[in-house]
Coordinates of C-alpha atoms in Angstrom, one line a residue:
X1 CA -5.1 -2.1 -17.1
X2 CA -5.6 -5.1 -19.4
X3 CA -5.0 -7.9 -16.9
X4 CA -6.9 -11.2 -17.3
X5 CA -9.4 -11.6 -14.4
X6 CA -8.2 -15.2 -14.0
X7 CA -4.7 -13.8 -13.1
X8 CA -6.1 -11.8 -10.3
X9 CA -8.4 -14.6 -9.2
X10 CA -5.3 -16.9 -8.9
X11 CA -3.5 -14.2 -6.9
X12 CA -6.4 -13.9 -4.4
X13 CA -7.0 -17.7 -4.2
X14 CA -3.4 -18.3 -3.5
X15 CA -2.9 -15.7 -0.7
X16 CA -6.3 -16.4 0.9
X17 CA -5.1 -20.1 1.2
X18 CA -2.1 -18.8 3.2
X19 CA 0.5 -19.2 0.5
X20 CA 2.8 -16.7 -1.2
X21 CA 1.9 -15.6 -4.7
X22 CA 4.5 -14.5 -7.2
X23 CA 3.9 -13.2 -10.7
X24 CA 3.7 -10.2 -13.0
X25 CA 1.1 -7.4 -12.6
X26 CA 0.2 -4.6 -15.0
X27 CA -0.6 -1.5 -12.9
X28 CA -1.8 2.0 -13.7
X29 CA -0.1 4.9 -11.9
X30 CA -1.7 8.0 -10.5
X31 CA -1.3 9.9 -13.7
X32 CA -2.6 7.1 -15.9
X33 CA 0.8 5.6 -16.9
X34 CA 0.7 1.8 -17.3
X35 CA 3.6 -0.2 -16.0
X36 CA 4.6 -3.8 -15.2
X37 CA 5.9 -5.1 -11.8
X38 CA 7.2 -8.4 -10.6
X39 CA 5.2 -9.0 -7.4
X40 CA 5.5 -11.2 -4.5
X41 CA 2.4 -11.1 -2.2
X42 CA 2.4 -12.6 1.3
X43 CA -0.4 -13.1 3.7
X44 CA 0.5 -11.3 7.0
X45 CA -0.6 -13.0 10.3
X46 CA -0.7 -11.9 13.9
X47 CA -0.7 -15.2 15.7
X48 CA -3.3 -17.2 13.7
X49 CA -5.3 -14.2 12.6
X50 CA -4.9 -12.9 9.1
X51 CA -4.1 -9.2 9.4
X52 CA -3.6 -8.3 5.8
X53 CA -1.1 -8.7 2.9
X54 CA 2.4 -7.5 2.1
X55 CA 3.5 -7.0 -1.5
X56 CA 7.1 -6.6 -2.6
X57 CA 7.4 -5.3 -6.1
X58 CA 10.4 -5.0 -8.4
X59 CA 11.0 -3.9 -11.9
X60 CA 10.9 -6.8 -14.3
X61 CA 13.2 -7.3 -17.3
X62 CA 11.8 -6.7 -20.8
X63 CA 12.1 -10.5 -21.4
X64 CA 10.0 -11.1 -18.3
X65 CA 7.3 -8.6 -19.5
X66 CA 7.2 -10.3 -22.9
X67 CA 6.8 -13.7 -21.3
X68 CA 4.0 -12.4 -19.0
X69 CA 2.2 -10.8 -22.0
X70 CA 2.3 -14.0 -23.9
X71 CA 1.2 -16.1 -20.9
X72 CA -1.7 -13.7 -20.1
X73 CA -2.9 -13.8 -23.7
X74 CA -3.4 -17.6 -23.4
X75 CA -5.6 -17.1 -20.3
X76 CA -9.4 -16.9 -20.5

């Protein structure tokens, strides 16, 4: 989908630094359908070792989607 690379770069930089990232992501489903989600992504640790990431996604409102589209258009 048409997501700015800088948006994904921010997501990865944030979670790799050990912090939670929250934002809107444009996904493509198995049958090619494009859809928006509100995502919260958390690094998951076992002790001090990073084991992976957990993503909690919910359906955003139409207003949220419109704000995300406008914000992403301003990104390089």
